[in-house]
Short mmCIF file of C-alpha atoms in Angstrom, two decimals:
data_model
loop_
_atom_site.label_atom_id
_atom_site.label_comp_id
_atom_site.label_asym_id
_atom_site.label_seq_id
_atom_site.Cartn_x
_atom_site.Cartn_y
_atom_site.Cartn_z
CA UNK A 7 11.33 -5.51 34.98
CA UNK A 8 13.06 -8.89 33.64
CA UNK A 9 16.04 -9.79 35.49
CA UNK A 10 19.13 -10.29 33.76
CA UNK A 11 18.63 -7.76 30.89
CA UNK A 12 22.29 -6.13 30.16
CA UNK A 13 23.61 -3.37 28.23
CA UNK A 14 25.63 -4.28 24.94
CA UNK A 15 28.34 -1.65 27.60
CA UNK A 16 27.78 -4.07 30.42
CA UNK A 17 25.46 -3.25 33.32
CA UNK A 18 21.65 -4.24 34.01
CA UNK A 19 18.83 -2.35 33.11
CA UNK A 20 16.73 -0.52 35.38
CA UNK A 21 13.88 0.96 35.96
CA UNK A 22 15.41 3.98 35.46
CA UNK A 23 17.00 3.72 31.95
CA UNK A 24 13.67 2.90 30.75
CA UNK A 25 11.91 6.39 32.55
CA UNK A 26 14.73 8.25 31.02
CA UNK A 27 14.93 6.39 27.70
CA UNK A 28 10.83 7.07 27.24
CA UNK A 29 10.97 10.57 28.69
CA UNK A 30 13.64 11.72 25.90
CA UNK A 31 10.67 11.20 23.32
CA UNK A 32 7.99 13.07 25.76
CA UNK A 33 10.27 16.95 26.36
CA UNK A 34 8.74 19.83 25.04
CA UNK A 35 11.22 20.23 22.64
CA UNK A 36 11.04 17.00 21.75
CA UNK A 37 10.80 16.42 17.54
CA UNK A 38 10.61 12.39 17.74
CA UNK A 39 7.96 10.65 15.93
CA UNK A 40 6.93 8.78 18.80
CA UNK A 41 5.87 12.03 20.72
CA UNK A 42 2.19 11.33 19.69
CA UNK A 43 2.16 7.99 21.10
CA UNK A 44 3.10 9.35 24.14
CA UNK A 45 1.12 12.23 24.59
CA UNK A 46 -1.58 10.95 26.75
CA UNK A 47 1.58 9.74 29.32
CA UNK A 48 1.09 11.99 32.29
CA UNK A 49 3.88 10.47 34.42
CA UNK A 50 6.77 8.08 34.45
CA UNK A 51 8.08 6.43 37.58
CA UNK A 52 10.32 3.86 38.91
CA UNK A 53 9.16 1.80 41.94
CA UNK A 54 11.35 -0.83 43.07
CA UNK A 55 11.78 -3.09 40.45
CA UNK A 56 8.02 -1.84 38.71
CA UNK A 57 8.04 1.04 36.20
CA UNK A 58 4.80 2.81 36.54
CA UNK A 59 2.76 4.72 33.70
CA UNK A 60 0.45 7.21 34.39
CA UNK A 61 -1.92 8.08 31.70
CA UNK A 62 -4.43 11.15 31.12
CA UNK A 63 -7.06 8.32 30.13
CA UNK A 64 -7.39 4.59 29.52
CA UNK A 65 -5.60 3.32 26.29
CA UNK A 66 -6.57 -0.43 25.14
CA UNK A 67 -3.19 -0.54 23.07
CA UNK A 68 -0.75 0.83 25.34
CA UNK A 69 1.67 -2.54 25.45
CA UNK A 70 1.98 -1.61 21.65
CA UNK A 71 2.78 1.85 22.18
CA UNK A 72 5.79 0.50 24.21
CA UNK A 73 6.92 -1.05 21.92
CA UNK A 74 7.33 0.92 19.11
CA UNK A 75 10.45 0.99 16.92
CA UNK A 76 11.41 4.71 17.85
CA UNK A 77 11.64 3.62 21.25
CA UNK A 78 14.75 1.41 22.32
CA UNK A 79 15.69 1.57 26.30
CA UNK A 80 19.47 2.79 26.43
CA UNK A 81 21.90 3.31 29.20
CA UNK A 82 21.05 6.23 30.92
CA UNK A 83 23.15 9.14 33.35
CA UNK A 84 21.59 11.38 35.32
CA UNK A 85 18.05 10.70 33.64
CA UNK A 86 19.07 11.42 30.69
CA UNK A 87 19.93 9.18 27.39
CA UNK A 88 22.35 9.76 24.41
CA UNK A 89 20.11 9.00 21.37
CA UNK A 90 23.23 8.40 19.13
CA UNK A 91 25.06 6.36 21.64
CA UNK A 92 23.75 3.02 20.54
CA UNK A 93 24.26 1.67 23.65
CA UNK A 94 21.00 -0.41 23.84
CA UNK A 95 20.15 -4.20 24.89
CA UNK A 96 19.24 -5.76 21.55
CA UNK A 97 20.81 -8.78 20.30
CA UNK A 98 23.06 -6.71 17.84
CA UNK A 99 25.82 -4.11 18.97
CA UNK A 100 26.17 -1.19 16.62
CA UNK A 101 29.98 -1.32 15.83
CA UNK A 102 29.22 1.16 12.86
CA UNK A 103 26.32 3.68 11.42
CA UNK A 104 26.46 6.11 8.98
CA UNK A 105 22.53 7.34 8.66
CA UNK A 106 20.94 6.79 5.21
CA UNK A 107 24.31 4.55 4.08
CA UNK A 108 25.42 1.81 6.27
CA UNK A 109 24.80 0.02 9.82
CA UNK A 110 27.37 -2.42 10.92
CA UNK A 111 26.33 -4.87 13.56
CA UNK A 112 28.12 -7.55 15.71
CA UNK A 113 25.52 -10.13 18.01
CA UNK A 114 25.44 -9.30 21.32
CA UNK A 115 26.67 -12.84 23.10
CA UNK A 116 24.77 -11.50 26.00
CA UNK A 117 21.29 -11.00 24.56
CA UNK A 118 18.45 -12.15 27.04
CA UNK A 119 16.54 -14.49 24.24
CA UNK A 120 18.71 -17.92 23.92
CA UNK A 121 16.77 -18.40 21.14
CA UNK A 122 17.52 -15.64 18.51
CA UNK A 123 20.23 -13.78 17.27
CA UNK A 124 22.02 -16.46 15.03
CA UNK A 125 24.08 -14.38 12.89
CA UNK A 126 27.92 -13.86 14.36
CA UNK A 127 27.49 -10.21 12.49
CA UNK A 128 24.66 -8.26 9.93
CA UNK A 129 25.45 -5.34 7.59
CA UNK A 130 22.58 -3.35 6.36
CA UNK A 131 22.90 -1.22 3.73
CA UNK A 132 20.71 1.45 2.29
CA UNK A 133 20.48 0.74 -1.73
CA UNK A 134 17.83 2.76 -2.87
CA UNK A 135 17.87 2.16 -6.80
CA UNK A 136 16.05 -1.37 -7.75
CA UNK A 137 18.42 -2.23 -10.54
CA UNK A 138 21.38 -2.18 -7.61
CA UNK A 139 19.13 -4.41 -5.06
CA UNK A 140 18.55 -6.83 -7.71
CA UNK A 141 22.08 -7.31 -9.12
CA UNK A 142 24.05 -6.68 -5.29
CA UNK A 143 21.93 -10.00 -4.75
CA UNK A 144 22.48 -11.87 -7.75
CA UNK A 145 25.76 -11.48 -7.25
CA UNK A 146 26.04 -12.72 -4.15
CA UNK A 147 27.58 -9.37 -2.56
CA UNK A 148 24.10 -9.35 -0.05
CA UNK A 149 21.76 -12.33 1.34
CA UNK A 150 18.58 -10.40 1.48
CA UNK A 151 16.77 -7.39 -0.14
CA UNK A 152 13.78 -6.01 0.53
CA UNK A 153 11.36 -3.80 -1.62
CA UNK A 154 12.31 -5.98 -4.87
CA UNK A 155 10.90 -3.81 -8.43
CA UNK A 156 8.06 -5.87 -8.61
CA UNK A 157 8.89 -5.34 -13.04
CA UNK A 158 11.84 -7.44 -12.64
CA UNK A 159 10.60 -10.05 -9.99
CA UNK A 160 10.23 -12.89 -12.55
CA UNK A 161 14.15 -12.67 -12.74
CA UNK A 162 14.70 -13.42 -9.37
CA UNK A 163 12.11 -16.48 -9.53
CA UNK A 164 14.26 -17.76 -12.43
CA UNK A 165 17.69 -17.30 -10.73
CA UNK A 166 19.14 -20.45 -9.03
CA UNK A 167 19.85 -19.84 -5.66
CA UNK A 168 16.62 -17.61 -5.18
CA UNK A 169 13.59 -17.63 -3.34
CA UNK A 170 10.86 -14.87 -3.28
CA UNK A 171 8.97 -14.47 0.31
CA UNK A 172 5.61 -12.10 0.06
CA UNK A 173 3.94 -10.99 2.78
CA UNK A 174 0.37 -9.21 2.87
CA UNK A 175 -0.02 -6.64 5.45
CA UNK A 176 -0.56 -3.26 6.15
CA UNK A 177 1.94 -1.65 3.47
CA UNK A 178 0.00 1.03 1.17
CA UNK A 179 1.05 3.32 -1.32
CA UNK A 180 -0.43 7.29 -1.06
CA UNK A 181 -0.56 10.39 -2.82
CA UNK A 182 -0.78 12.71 -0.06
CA UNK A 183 -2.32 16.71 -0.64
CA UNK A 184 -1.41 19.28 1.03
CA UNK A 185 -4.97 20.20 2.64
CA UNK A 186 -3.94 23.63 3.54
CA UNK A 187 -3.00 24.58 0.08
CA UNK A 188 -5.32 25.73 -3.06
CA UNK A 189 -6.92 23.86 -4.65
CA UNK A 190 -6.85 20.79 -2.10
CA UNK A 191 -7.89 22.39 0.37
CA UNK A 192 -11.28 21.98 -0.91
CA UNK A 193 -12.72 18.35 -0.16
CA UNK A 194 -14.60 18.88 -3.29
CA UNK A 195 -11.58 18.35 -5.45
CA UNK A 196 -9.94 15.34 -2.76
CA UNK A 197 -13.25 14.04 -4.14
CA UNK A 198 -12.88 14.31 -7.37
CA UNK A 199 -9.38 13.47 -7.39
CA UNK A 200 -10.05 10.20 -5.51
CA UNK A 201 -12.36 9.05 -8.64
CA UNK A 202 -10.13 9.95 -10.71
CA UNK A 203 -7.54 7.29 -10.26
CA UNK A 204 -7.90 3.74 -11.38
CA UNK A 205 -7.05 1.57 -8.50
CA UNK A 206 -7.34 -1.97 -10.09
CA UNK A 207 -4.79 -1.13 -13.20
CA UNK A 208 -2.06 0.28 -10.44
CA UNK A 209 -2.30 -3.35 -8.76
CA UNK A 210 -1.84 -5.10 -11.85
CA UNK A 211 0.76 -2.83 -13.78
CA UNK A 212 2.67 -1.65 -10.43
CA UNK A 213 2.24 -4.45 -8.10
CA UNK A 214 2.24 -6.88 -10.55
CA UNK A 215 -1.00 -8.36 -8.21
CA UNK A 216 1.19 -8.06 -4.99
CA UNK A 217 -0.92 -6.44 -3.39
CA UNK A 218 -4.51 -5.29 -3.01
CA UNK A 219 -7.09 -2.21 -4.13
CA UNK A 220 -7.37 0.61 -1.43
CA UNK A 221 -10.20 2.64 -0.37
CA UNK A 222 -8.37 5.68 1.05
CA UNK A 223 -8.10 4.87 4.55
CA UNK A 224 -5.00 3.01 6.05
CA UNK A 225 -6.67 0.31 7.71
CA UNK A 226 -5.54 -3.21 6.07
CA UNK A 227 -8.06 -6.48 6.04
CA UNK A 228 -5.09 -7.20 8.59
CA UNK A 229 -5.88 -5.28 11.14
CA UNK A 230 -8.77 -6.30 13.65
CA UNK A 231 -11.30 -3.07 13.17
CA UNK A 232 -10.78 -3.20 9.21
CA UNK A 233 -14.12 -1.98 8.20
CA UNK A 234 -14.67 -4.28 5.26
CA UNK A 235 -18.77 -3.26 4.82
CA UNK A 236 -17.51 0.36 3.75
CA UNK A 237 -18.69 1.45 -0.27
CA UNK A 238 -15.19 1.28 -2.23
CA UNK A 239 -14.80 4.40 -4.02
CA UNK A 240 -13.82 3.35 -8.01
CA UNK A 241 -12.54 4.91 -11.10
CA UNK A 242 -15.50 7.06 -12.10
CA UNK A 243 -14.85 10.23 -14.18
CA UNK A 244 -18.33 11.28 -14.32
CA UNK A 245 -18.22 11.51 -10.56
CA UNK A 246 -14.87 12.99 -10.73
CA UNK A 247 -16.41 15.39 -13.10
CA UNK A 248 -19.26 15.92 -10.89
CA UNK A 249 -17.10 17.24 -7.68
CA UNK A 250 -15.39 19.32 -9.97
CA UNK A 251 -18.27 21.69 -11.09
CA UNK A 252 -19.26 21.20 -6.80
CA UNK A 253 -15.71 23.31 -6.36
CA UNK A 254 -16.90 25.90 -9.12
CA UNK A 255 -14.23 24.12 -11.45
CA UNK A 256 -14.78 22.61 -15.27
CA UNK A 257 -10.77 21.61 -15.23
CA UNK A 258 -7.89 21.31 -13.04
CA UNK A 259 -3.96 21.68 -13.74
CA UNK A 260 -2.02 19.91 -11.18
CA UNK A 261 2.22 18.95 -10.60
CA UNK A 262 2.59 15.53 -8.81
CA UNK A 263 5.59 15.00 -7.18
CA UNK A 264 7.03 11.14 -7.52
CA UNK A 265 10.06 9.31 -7.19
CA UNK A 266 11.21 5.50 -6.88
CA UNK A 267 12.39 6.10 -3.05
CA UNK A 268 8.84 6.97 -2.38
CA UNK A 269 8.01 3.65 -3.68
CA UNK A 270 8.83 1.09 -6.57
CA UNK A 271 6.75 2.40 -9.54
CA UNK A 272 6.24 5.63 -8.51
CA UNK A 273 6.57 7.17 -11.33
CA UNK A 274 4.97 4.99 -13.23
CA UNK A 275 2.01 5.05 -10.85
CA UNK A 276 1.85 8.86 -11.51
CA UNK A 277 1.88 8.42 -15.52
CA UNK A 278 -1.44 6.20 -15.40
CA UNK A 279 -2.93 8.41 -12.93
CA UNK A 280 -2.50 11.18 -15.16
CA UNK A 281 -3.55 9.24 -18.19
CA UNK A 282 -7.06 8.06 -16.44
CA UNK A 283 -7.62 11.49 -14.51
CA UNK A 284 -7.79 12.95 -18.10
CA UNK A 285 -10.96 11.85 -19.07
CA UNK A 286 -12.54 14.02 -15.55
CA UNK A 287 -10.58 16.48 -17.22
CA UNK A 288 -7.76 16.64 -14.65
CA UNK A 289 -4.91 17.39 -16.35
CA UNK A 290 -2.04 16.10 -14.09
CA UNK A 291 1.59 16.62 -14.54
CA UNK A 292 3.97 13.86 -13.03
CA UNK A 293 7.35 15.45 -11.94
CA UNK A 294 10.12 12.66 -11.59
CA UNK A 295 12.17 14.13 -8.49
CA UNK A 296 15.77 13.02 -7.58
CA UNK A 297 15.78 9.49 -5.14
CA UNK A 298 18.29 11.42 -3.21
CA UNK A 299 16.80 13.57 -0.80
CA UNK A 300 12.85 12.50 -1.76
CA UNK A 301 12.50 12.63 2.16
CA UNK A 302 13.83 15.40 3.12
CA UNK A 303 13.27 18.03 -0.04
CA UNK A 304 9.85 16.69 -1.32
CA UNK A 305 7.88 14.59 1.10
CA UNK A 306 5.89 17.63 3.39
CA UNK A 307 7.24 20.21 1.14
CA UNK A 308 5.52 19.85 -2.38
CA UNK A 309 1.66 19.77 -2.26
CA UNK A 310 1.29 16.55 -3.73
CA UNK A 311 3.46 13.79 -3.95
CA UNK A 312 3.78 10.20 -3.96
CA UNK A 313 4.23 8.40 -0.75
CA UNK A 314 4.69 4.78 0.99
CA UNK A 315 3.82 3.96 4.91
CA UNK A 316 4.56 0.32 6.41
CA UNK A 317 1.55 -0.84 8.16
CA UNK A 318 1.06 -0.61 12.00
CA UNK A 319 0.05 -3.31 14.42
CA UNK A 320 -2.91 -1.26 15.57
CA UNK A 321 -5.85 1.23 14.20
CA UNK A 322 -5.07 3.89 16.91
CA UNK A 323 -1.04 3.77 15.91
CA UNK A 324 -1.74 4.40 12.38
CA UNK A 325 -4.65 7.42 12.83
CA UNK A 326 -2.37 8.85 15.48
CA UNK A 327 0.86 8.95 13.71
CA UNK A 328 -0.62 10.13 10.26
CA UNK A 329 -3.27 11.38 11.06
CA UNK A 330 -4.18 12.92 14.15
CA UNK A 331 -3.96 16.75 13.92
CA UNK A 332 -0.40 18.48 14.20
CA UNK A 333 1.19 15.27 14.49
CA UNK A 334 4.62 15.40 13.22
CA UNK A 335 4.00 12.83 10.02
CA UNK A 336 0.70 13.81 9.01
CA UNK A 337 1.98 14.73 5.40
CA UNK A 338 -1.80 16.43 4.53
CA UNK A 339 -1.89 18.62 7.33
CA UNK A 340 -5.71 17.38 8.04
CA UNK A 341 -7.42 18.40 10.81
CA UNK A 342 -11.08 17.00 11.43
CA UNK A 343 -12.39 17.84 14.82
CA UNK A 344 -14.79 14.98 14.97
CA UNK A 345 -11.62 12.50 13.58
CA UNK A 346 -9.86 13.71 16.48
CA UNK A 347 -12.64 13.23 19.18
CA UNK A 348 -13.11 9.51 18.45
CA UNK A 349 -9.60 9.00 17.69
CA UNK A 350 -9.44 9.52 21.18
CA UNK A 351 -12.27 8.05 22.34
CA UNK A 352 -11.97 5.02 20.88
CA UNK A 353 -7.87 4.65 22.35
CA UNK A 354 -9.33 4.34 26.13
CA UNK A 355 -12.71 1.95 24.94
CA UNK A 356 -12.48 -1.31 26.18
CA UNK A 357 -15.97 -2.57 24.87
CA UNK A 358 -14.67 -4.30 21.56
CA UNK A 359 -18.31 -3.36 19.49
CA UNK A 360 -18.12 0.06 20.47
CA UNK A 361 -14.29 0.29 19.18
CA UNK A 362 -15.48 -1.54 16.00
CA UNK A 363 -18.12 1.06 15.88
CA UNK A 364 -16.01 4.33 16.30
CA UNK A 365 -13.25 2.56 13.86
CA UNK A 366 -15.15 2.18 11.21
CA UNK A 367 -16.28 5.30 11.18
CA UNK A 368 -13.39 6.89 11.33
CA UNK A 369 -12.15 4.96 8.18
CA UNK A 370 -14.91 6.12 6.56
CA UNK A 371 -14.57 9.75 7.11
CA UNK A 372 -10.92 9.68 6.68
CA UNK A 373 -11.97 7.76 2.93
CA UNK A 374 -14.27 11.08 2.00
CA UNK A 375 -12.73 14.01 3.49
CA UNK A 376 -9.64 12.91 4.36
CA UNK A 377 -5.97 14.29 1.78
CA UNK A 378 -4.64 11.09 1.24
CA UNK A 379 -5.47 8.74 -2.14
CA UNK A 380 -4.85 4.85 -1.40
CA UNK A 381 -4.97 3.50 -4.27
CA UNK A 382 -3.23 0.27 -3.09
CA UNK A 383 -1.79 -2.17 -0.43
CA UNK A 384 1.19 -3.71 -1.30
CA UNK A 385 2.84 -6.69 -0.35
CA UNK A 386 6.44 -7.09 1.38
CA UNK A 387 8.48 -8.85 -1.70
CA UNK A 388 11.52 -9.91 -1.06
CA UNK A 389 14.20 -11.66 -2.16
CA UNK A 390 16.73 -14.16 -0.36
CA UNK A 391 19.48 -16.21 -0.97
CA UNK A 392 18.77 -19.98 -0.49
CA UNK A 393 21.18 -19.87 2.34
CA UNK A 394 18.83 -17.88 3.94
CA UNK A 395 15.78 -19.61 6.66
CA UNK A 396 13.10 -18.37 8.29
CA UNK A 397 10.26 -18.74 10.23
CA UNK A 398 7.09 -20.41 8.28
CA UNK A 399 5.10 -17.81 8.98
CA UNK A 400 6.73 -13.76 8.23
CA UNK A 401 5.52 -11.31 10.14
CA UNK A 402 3.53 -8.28 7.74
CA UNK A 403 3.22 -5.16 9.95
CA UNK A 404 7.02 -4.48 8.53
CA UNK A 405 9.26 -5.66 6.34
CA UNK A 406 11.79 -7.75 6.49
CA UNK A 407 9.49 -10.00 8.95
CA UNK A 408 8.37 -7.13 10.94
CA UNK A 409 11.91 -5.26 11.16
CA UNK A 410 13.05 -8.84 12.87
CA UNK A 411 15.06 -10.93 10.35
CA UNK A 412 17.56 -9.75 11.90
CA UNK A 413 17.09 -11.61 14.96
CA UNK A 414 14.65 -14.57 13.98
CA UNK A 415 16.23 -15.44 10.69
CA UNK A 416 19.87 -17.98 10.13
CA UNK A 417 21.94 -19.41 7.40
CA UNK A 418 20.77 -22.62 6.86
#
């Protein structure tokens, strides 16, 4: 443990607030997000001054497990933690939070990194229509926005006072399937579904060329096991056509769920998928669903619907979380046995080739039987006030310069 680490409360942290604060995500009743991640953690214990993790099997990526977002240390009683206490040791104190509306923050004058933290106080807010990001910073009421509508981005660049900071990374854009549910649960018409769609017109017409083509896998050209040798399925609606008639089908009638809090262009993205998929004769319905309650009403409810993930900083993070059968975000419900047995395999492989090896071909099988269509990457845009600095290089695994602006960014 570091010395001198304090609560936002007052008090050192201990070995023990960190076995309790990474146990609360491990119970068997547990629902957190992070509960994959953990899974192959046998045992936590505190020793002295040394917190010791026991693990089923070897895991080459377990100091980024640790640090995931969903896992903060807080003060704990007893062994136990109060997830809504906010009683952590980051550099901000939560003074207010209202979930999905507002989080009020005050620095933490006692923050162990001398070098960060340079704002006396942040408010974030959660603005989820475009139009409102774009005029709440052009009229000076916020500093910084994130996810700016990439159709309205030349009116930032034109704005005084503006500056526009993109970062390529491992954000992509999905339309997940339900693979449980007729007629998806077919890979025949995944197939036909995933040359149906147009990948290069959604990068120019909804990324503007932010961003990049996908190949239905998650794995960026960021990450280190990106498997760039694999054949990149393309609009093809003979092909399309092709897997149809394999599933006993000359047409298909499909709803697709979309909405602008799944991503920017959602919508829009759904329109000239439907337009293309025509010509396989996919006939494909885009439903516009309410931004308010997207996540909660639509996302792992309808059967197919529009959805955005942030990258992660490793392959085994992203399979695992999304992927991985019965994990809690795996919006397809896919289950491939051999998936799972490299998935983990490859977690406690230290040879780097052999890891390479297993990686790619997990991409690949995740790419043509997997219920997830990546049609796209997209880059973080976002927009800043000129009183704003930062780094030269911004972190792309997140936004807002990896979830850190926060802390590494100042007024000038």
């Amino acid at each position: 443990m570091r010395s001198g680490v304090e609560f936002h409360s007052g008090g050192t942290v201990t070995p023990e607030d960190v076995v309790a604060s990474i146990n609360y995500h491990r119970g068997a009743d547990s629902s957190s997000a992070a509960k994959p991640f953990l899974a192959p953690v046998t045992d936590i214990a505190s020793d002295g001054d040394t917190v010791v993790f026991t693990l089923d099997a070897g895991n080459a990526d377990f100091p980024y497990v640790v640090s995931d977002y969903h896992m903060p240390i807080l003060k704990s009683s007893d062994g136990k933690i109060d997830p809504t206490s906010g009683d952590g040791c980051g550099p901000y104190k939560v003074t207010n939070f209202k979930p999905g509306y507002i989080a009020e923050l005050t620095r933490n004058p006692n923050y162990w990194k001398s070098d960060r933290a340079h704002f006396d106080a942040v408010v974030l807010m959660a603005i989820v229509d475009p139009a409102a990001r774009q005029a709440a910073l052009m009229t000076g009421n916020v500093d910084v926005v994130d996810q700016v509508d990439l159709k309205t981005v030349h009116l930032f660049q034109r704005a005084p006072g503006v500056q526009i900071v993109s970062a390529t990374g491992g954000q992509h854009y999905t339309f997940a399937m339900d693979t449980r549910a007729a007629p998806f649960n077919d890979n025949n018409v995944r197939m036909a579904l995933k040359y149906a769609i147009d990948r290069q017109e959604l990068v120019d017409k909804i990324l503007f060329g932010y961003g990049s083509v996908g190949n239905d896998h998650p794995i960026s050209p960021a990450n280190r096991f990106y498997a760039a040798d694999l054949e990149q399925t393309s609009y093809d609606p003979d092909k399309a056509k092709y897997y149809l008639k394999q599933a006993g089908l000359s047409s298909l009638d499909l709803q697709l769920s979309a909405s602008d809090a799944a991503f920017g262009g959602a919508v829009d993205a759904a329109v000239l998928y439907s337009s293309k998929a025509e010509a396989a004769g996919i006939n494909i319905q885009p439903v516009r669903e309410p931004n308010d309650g997207y996540w909660s009403d639509v996302w792992m409810k309808k059967p197919f619907c529009a959805v955005y993930w942030t990258g992660r900083p490793t392959e085994d993070a992203t399979f695992t979380l999304a992927y991985a059968a019965r994990a809690p975000w795996n919006d397809t419900y896919w289950d491939n046995e051999r998936f799972n047995r490299l998935l983990s395999e490859a977690r406690s492989e230290l040879d780097e080739a052999k890891r390479a090896d297993m990686y790619r071909e997990m991409q690949n099988i995740v790419r043509t039987d997997g219920g997830t269509i990546i049609p796209m990457f997209a880059s973080y845009v976002m927009a800043l006030s000129d009183k704003v600095s930062h780094p030269e290089k911004v972190a792309a695994n997140w936004p807002l310069d990896g979830l850190r602006a926060t802390e590494r960014w100042w007024f000038s």
